[in-house]
Short mmCIF file of C-alpha atoms (C1' of nucleotides) in Angstrom, two decimals:
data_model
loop_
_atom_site.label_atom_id
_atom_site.label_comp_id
_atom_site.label_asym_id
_atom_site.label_seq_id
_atom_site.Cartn_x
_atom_site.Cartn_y
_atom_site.Cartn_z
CA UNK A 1082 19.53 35.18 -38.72
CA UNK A 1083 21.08 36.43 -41.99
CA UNK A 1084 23.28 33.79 -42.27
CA UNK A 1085 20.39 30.97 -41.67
CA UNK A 1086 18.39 32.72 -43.88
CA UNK A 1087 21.81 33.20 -46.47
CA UNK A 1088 22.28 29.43 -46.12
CA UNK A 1089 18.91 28.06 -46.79
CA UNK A 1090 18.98 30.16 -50.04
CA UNK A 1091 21.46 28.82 -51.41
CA UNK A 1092 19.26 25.48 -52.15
CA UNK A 1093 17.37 27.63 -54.49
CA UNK A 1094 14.41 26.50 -53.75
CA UNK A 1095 11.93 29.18 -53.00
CA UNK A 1096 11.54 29.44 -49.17
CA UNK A 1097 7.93 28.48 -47.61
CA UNK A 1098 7.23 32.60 -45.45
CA UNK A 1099 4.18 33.02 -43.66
CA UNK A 1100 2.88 35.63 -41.07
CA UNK A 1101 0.03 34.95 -38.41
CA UNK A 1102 -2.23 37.24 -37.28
CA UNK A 1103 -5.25 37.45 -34.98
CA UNK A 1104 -8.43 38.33 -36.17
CA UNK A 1105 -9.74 40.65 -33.79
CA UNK A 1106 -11.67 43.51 -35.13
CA UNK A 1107 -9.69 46.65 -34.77
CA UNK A 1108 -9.08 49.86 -37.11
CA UNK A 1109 -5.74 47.95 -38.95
CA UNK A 1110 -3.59 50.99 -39.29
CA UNK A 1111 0.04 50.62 -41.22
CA UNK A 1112 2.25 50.11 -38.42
CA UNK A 1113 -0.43 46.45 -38.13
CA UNK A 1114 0.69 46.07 -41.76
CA UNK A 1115 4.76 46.32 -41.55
CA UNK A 1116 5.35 42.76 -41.48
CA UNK A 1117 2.95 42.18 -44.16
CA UNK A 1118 5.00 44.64 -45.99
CA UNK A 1119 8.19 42.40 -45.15
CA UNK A 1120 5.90 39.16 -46.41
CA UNK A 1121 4.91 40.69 -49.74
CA UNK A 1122 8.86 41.49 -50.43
CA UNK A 1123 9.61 37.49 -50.09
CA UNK A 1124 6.45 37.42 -52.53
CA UNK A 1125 7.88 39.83 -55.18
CA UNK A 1126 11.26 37.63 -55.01
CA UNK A 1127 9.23 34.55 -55.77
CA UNK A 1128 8.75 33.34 -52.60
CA UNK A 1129 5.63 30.66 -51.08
CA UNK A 1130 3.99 32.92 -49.11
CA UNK A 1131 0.93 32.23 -46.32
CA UNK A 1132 -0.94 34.46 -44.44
CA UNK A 1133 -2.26 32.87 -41.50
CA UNK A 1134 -5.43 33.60 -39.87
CA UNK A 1135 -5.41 32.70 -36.15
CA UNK A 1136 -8.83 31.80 -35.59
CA UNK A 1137 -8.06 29.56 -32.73
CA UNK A 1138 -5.62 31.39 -31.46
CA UNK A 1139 -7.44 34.22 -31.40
CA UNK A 1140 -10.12 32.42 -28.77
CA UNK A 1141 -7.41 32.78 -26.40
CA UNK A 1142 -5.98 36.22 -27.37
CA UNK A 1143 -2.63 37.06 -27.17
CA UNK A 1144 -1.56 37.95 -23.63
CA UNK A 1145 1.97 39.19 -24.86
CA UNK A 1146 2.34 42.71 -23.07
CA UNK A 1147 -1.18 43.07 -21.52
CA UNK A 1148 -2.42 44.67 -18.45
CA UNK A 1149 -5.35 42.51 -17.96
CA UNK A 1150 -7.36 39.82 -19.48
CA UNK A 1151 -8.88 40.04 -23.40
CA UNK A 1152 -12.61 40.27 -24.14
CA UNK A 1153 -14.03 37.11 -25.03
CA UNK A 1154 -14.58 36.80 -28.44
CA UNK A 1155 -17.05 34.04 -30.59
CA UNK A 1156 -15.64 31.91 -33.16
CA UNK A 1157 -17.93 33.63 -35.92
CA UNK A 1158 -17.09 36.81 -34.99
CA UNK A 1159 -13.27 35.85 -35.62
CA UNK A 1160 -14.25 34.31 -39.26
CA UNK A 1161 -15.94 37.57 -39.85
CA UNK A 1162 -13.06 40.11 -39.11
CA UNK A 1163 -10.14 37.21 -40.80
CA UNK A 1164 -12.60 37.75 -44.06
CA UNK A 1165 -11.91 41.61 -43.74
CA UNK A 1166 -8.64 41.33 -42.72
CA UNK A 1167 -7.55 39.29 -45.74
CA UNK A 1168 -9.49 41.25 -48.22
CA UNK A 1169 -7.23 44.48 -46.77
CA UNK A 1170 -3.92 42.29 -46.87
CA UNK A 1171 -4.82 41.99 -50.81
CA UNK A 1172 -3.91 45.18 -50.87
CA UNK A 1173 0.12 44.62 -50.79
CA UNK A 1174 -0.33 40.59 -51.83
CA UNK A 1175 -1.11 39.09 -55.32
CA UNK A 1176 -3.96 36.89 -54.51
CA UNK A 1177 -3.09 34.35 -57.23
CA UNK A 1178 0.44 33.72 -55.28
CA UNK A 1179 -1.41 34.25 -51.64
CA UNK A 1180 -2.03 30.63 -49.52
CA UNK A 1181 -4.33 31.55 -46.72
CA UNK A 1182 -4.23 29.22 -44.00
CA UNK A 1183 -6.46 29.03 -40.54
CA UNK A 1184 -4.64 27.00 -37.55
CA UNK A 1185 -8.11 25.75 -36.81
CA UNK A 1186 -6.98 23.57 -39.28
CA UNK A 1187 -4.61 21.49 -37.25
CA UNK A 1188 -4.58 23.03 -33.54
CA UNK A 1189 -8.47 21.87 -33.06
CA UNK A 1190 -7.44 18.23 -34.09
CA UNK A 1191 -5.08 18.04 -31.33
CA UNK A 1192 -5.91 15.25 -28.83
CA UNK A 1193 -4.99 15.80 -25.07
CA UNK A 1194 -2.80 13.85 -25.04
CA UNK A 1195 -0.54 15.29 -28.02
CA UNK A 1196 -0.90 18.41 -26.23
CA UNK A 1197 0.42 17.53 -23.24
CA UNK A 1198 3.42 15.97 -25.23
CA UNK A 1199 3.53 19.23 -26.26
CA UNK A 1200 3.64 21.59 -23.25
CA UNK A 1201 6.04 18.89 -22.07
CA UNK A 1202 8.86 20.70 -24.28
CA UNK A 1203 8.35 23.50 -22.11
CA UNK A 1204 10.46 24.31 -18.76
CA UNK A 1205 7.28 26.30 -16.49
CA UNK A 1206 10.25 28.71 -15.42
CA UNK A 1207 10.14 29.90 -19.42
CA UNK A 1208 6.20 29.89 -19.86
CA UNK A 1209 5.27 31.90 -16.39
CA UNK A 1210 8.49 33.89 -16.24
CA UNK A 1211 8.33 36.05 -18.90
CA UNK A 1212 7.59 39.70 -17.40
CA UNK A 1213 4.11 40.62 -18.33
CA UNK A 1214 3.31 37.36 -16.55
CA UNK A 1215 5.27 37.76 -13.71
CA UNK A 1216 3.93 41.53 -13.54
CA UNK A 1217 0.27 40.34 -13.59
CA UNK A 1218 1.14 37.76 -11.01
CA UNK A 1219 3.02 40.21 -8.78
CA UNK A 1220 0.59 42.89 -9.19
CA UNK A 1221 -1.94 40.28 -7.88
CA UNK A 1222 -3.58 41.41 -11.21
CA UNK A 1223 -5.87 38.10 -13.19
CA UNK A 1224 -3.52 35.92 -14.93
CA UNK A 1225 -5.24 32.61 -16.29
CA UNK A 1226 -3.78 29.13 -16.83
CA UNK A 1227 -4.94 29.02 -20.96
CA UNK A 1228 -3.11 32.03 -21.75
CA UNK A 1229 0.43 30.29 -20.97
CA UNK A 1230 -1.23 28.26 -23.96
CA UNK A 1231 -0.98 30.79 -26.64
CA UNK A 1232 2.93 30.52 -27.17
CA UNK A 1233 2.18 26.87 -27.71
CA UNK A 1234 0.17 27.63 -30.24
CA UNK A 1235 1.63 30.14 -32.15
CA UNK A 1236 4.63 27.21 -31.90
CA UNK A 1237 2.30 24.66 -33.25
CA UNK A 1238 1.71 26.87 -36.29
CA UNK A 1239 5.38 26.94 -37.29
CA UNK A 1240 6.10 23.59 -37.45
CA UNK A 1241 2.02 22.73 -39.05
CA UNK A 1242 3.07 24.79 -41.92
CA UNK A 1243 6.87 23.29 -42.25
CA UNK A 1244 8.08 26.88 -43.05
CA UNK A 1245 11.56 28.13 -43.41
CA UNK A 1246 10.22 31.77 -41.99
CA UNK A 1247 8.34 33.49 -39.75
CA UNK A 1248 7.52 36.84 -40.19
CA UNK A 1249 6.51 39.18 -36.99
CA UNK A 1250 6.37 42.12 -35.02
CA UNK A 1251 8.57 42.59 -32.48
CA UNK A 1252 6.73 41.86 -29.68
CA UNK A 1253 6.15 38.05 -30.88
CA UNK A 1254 9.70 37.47 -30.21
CA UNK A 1255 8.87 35.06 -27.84
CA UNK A 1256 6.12 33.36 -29.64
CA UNK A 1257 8.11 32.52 -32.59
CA UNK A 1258 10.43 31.12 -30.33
CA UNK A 1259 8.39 28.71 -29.05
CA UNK A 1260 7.82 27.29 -32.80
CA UNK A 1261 11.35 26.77 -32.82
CA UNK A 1262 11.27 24.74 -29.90
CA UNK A 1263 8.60 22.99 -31.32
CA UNK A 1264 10.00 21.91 -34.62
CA UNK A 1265 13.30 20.72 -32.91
CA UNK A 1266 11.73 18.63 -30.63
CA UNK A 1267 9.79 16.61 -34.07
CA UNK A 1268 13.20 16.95 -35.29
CA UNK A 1269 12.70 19.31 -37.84
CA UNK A 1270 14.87 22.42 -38.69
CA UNK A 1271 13.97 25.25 -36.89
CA UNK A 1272 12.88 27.94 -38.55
CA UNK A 1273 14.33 31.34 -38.95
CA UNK A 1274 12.31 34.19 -37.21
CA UNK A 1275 12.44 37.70 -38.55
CA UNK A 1276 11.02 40.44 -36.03
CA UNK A 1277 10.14 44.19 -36.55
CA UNK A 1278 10.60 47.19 -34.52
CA UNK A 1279 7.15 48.15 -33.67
CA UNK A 1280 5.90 51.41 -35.79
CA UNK A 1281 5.72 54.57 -33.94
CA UNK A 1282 2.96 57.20 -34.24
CA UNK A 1283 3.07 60.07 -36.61
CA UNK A 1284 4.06 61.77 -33.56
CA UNK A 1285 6.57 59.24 -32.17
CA UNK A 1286 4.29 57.73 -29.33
CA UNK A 1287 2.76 54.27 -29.71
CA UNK A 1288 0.74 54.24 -33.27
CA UNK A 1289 -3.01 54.19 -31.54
CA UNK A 1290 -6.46 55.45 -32.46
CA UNK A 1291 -6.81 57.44 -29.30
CA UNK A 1292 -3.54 59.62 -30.11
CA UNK A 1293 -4.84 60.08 -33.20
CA UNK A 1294 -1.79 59.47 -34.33
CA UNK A 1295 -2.27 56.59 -36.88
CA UNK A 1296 -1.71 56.33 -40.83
CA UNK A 1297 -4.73 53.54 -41.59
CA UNK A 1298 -5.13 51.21 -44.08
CA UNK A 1299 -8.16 52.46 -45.64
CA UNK A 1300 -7.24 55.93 -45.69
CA UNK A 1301 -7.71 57.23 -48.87
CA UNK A 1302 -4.62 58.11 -51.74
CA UNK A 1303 -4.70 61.71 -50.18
CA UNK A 1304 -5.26 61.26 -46.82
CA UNK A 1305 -2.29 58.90 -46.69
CA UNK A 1306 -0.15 61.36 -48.23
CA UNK A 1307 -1.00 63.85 -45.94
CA UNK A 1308 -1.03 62.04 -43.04
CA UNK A 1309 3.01 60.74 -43.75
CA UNK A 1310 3.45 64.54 -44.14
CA UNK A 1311 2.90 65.33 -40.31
CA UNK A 1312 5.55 62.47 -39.72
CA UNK A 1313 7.68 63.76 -36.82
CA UNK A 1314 10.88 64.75 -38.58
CA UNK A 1315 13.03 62.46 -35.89
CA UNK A 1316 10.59 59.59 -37.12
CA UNK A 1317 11.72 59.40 -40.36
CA UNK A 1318 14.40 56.67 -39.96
CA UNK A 1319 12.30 54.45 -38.77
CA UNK A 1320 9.55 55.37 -41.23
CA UNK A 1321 12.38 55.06 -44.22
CA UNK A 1322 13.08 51.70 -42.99
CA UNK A 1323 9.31 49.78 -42.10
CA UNK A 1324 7.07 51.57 -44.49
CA UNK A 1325 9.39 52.35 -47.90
CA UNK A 1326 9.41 50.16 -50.65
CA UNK A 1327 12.95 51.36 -51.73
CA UNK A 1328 16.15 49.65 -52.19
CA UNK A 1329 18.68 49.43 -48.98
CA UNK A 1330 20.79 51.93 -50.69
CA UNK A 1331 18.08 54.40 -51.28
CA UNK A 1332 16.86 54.24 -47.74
CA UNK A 1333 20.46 54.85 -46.58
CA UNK A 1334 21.26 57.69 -48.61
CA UNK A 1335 17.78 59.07 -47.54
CA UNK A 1336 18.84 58.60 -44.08
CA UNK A 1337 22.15 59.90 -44.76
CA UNK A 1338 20.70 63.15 -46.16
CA UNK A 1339 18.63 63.80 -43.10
CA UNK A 1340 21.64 63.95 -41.23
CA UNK A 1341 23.14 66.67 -43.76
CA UNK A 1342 22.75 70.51 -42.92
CA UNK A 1343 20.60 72.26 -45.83
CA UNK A 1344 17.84 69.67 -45.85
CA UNK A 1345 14.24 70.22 -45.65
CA UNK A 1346 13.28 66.87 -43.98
CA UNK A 1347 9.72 67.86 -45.80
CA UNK A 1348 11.20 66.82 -49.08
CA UNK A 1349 12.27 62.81 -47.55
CA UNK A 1350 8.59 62.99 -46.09
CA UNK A 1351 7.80 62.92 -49.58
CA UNK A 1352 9.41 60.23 -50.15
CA UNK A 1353 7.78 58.21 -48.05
CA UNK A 1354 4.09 59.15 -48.87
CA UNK A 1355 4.94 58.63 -51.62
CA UNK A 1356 6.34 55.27 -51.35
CA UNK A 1357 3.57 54.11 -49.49
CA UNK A 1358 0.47 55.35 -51.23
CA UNK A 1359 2.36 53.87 -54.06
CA UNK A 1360 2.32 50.04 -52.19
CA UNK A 1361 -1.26 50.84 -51.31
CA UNK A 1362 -2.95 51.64 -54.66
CA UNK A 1363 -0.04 52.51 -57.13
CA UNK A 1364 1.68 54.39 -58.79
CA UNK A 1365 -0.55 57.08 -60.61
CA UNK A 1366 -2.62 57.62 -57.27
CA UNK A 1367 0.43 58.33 -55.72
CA UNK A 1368 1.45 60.69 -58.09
CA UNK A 1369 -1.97 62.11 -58.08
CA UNK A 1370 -2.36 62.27 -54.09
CA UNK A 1371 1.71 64.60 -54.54
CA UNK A 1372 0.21 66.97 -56.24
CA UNK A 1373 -2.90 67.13 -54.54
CA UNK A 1374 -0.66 67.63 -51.48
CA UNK A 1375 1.54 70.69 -53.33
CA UNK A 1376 -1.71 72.48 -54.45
CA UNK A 1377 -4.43 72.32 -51.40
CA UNK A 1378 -2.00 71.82 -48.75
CA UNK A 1379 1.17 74.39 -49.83
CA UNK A 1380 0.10 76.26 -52.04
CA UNK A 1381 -3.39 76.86 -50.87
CA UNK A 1382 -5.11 76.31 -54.77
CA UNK A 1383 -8.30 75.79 -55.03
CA UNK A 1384 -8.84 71.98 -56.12
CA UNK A 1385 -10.07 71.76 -59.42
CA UNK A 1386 -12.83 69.18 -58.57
CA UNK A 1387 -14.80 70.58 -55.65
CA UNK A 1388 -17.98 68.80 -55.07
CA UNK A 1389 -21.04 70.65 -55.84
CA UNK A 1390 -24.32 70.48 -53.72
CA UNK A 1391 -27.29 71.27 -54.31
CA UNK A 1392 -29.62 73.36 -52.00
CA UNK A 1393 -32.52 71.35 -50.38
CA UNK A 1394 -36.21 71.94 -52.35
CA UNK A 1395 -37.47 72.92 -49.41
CA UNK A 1396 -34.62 75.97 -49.26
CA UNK A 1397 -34.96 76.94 -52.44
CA UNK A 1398 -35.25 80.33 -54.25
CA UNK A 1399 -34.98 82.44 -50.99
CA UNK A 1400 -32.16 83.55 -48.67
CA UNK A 1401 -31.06 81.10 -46.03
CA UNK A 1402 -29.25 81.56 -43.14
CA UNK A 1403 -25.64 80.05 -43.60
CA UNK A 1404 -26.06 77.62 -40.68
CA UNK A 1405 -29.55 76.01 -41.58
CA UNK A 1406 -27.76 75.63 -44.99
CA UNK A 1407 -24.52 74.25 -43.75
CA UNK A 1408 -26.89 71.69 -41.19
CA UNK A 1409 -29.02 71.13 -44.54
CA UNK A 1410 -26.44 70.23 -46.81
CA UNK A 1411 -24.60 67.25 -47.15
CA UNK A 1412 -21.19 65.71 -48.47
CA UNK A 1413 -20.09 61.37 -48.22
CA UNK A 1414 -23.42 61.15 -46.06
CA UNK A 1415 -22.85 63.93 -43.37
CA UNK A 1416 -23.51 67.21 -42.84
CA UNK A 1417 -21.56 69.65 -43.98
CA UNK A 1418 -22.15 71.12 -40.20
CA UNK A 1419 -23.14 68.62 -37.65
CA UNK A 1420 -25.37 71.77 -35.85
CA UNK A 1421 -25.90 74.85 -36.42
CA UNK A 1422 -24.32 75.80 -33.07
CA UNK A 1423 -21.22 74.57 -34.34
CA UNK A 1424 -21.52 76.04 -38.26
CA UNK A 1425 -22.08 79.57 -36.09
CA UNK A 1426 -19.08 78.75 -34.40
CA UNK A 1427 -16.91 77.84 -37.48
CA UNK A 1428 -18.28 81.05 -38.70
CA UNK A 1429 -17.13 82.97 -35.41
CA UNK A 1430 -13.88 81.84 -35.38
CA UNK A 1431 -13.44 82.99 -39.02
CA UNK A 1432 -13.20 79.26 -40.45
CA UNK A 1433 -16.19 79.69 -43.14
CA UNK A 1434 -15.45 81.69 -46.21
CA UNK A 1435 -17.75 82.30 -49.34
CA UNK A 1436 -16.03 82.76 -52.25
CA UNK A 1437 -12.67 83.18 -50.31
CA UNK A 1438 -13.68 85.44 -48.14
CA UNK A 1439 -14.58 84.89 -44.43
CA UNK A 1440 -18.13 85.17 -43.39
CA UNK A 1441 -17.81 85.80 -39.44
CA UNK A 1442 -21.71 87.10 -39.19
CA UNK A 1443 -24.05 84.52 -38.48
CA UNK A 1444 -26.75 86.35 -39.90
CA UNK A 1445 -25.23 86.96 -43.37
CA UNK A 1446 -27.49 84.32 -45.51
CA UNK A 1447 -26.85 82.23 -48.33
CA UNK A 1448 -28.80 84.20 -51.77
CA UNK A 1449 -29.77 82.11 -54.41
CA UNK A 1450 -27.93 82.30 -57.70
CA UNK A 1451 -25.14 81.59 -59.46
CA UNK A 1452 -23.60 78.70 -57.81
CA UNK A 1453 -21.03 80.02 -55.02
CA UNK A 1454 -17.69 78.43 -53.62
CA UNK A 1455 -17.40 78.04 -50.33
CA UNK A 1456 -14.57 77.09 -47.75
CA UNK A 1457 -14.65 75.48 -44.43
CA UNK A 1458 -11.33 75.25 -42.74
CA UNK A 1459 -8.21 75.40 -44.56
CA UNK A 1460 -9.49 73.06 -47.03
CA UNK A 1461 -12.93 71.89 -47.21
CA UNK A 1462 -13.96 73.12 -50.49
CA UNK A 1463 -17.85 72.88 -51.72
CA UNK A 1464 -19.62 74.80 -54.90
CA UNK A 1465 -23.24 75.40 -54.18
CA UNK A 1466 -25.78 75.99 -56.06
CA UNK A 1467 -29.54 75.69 -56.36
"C1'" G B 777 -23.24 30.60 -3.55
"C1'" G B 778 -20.65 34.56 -0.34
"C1'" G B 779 -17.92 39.29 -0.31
"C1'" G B 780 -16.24 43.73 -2.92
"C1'" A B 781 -15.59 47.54 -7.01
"C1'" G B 782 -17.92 50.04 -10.74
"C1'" G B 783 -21.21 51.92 -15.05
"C1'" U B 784 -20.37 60.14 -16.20
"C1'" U B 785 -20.73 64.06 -22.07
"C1'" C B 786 -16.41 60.84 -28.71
"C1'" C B 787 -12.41 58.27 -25.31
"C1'" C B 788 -9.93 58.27 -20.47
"C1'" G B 789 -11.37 60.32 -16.04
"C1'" A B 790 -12.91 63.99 -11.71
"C1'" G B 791 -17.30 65.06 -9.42
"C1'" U B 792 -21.13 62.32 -3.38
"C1'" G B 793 -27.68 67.40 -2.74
"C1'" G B 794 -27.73 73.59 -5.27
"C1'" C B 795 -21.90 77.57 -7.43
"C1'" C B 796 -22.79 71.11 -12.84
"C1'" A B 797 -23.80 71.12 -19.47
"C1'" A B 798 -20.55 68.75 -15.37
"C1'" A B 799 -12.77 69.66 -13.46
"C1'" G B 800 -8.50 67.67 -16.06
"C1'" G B 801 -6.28 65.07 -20.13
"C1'" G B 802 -6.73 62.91 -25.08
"C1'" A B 803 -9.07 63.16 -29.73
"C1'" A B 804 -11.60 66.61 -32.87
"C1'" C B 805 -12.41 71.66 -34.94
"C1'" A B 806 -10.90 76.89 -35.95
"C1'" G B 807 -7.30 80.87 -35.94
"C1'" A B 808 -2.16 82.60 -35.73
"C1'" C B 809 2.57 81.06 -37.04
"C1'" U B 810 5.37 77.73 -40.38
"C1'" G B 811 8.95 73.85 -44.20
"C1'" U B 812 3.90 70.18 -43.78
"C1'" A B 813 -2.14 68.16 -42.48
"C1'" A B 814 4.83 68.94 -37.93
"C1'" A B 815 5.89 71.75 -33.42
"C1'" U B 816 4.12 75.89 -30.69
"C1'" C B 817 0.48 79.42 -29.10
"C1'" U B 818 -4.76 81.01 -28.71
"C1'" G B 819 -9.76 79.82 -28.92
"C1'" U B 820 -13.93 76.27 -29.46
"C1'" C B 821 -15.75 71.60 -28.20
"C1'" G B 822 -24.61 68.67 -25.96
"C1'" G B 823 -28.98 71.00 -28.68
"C1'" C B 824 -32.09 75.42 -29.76
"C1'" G B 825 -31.89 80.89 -29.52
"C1'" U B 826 -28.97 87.48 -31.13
"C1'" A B 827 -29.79 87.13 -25.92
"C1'" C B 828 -30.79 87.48 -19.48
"C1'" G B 829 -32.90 81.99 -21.38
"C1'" C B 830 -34.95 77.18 -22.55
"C1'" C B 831 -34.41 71.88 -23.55
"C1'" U B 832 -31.78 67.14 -23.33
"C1'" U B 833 -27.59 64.40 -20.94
"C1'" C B 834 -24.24 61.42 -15.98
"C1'" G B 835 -26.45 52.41 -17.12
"C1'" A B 836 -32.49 51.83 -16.89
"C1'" A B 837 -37.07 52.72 -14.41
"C1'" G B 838 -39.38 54.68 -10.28
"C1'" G B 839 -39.11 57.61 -5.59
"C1'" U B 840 -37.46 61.44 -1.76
"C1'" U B 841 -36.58 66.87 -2.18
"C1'" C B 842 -38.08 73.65 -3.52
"C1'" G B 843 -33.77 71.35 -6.09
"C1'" A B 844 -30.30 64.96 -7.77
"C1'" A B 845 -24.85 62.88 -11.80
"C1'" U B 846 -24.83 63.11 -6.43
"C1'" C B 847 -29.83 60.30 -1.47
"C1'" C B 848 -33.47 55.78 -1.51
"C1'" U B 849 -35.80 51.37 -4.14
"C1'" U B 850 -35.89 47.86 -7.96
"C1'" C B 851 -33.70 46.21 -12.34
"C1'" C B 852 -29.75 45.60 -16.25
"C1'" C B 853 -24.59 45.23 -17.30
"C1'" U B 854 -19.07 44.93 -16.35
"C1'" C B 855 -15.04 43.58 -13.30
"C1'" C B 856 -12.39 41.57 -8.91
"C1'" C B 857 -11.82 38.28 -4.60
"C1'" C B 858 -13.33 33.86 -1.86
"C1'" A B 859 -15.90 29.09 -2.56
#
RNA sequence: GGGGAGGUUCCCGAGUGGCCAAAGGGAACAGACUGUAAAUCUGUCGGCGUACGCCUUCGAAGGUUCGAAUCCUUCCCUCCCCA
């Protein structure tokens, strides 16, 4: 690959990228956005770069690696979520040098009979072999005839958009190999494929919403920062390499130091929340969101902008219990306490602290005054007042 | 059209008449510990109540029963197989 990708270089003309992706709705964490990442770098070097929406492709669904069949999905819900998804890819591309593309464009002007020509290029053997087919088939599990059709047109794509790269996780492999296929059999070059490891978790399983284990996209400044901070230390490599911004070198002496005796693997951790809230918003939040992190986190400060709330008019100028408060109150649209069960059990477990100190009793109420600080958890900081 | 499986508390998933607010795991939350919002350990995890307690919940609606997530009826939905 690098010397395909050295050779076509050397033309100097600036090399057509793009990256595909399906428009289902999902929670797009980062590990989703590591190829964009990889897109947006040909972008900074001056690069034509196109983001492909796979509306029609996204009909089908993408069978690579799954247990069963996808959930059907309607062609307006699919324009809905590309919308969303491209306003989030904005985040790491400059919209001025962005093409979006949607392979409705071309694949829904196919005729049969181009398609056929098409599926021609194809030895069965190589469509149906491929092991989460053949694993479906053996385990007698549902395996449908249009999904053989999505490596087609993923192909298609490749050679609609005459690029010079495709950009992709690691699990498209296959995919982009079919485009290759494609554009050799219309006698154009093939074009180069770049894949990426898949991102692990914070915790080193697969990055998914039910481990809880995900860094997401619209996480904000200080939540991203603290999230990279509960990397797994034996993750960092791999973090170093698919979510940093940083030159080669600084990646490898990063990677070099973890290996040395003496270091804190907190401090590269750093580095890459750093890094990345930087890519995300820039490079004051980022800054911002580090210290945050040193003050609440390490050094247990209190913030300097806790939100204040006000008591309810209807609690007013008496003593409440500190649960009906807690229920009453609330912060971004929720409750401060989602029941007072649970604030008496926050309180109980010696999680709720007025002015720094834990209230454990239930029965111990909230007196109007002076506005008081209170804690819930490590860091859940409010000032109340009447 | 015929046959079969199933819908359980945030998620997965056990539970086939009382011991079920419902096992177990995940997520979440708190505490301890720490280099972190890591790991580990402990605890909590439907609502109301200080509480023996009460209320709501197991796809929906009815019914049987002293008593139902569990049995019956109808309905809705999902999936599989055959045609």
């Amino acid at each position: 690959m690098t010397a395909e990708l050295r050779e076509r270089l050397k033309t100097g003309r600036p090399l057509r990228v793009y990256l595909g992706v399906d428009a289902t709705a999902r929670n797009l964490h980062i590990g989703h956005f590591v190829p964009l990442q990889k897109l947006c770098l040909f972008q900074k070097l001056g690069h034509h770069v196109t983001f492909l929406i796979g509306d029609y492709t996204t009909l089908i669904g993408d069978p690579t690696g799954r247990k069963d069949e996808r959930q059907k999905i309607t062609h307006e819900e699919i324009l809905e979520n590309a919308i969303d998804f491209a306003r989030q890819a904005y985040r790491l591309l400059d919209p001025e040098k962005t093409e979006i593309r949607y392979n409705g464009e071309w694949l829904s002007k196919l005729t049969f009979m181009e398609i056929v020509e098409i599926a021609a290029i194809f030895p069965l053997k190589w469509v149906v072999g491929r092991r989460d087919f053949r694993e479906r088939m053996e385990r007698g599990e549902p395996l449908r005839f249009h999904e053989t059709l999505y490596c087609l047109m993923q192909g298609y794509d490749a050679y609609a958009l005459k690029c010079d790269v495709q950009i992709g996780a690691y699990d498209q492999h296959l995919n982009m190999l079919a485009g290759r296929w494609i554009q050799e059999h219309f006698a154009d070059r093939p074009h180069i494929i770049w894949t990426l490891p898949l991102l692990p978790g914070t915790d080193g399983r697969k990055m998914s919403k039910s481990f809880g284990n995900t860094i997401n996209i619209t996480d904000t400044p200080d939540d991203m920062y603290g999230k990279c901070m509960r990397i797994a230390d034996t993750m960092l490599p791999s973090y170093l390499d698919l979510t940093t911004d940083y030159e080669s070198e600084v990646v490898d002496e990063l990677k070099t130091r973890l290996t040395q005796h003496g270091t804190n693997p907190m401090d590269v951790k750093k580095e890459v929340a750093f890094s990345l809230v930087r890519q995300y918003f820039d490079e004051t939040t980022a800054r911002a969101a580090a210290d945050q992190f040193r003050a609440l986190v390490q050094e247990k400060e209190i913030p300097e902008d806790v939100p204040e709330l006000q008591v309810p008019a209807e609690l007013q100028g008496r003593p409440v219990p500190w649960p009906d408060l807690l229920v009453a109150l609330t912060h971004e649209g929720k409750p401060l306490a989602a029941s007072k069960g649970e604030a008496r059990r926050l309180m109980a477990q010696g999680g709720f602290y007025v002015e720094q100190e834990p209230v454990r009793d239930a029965a111990v109420p909230y007196e109007p005054g002076p506005s008081v600080l209170v804690r819930l958890g490590k860091r859940r900081y409010f000032r109340i007042g009447q």
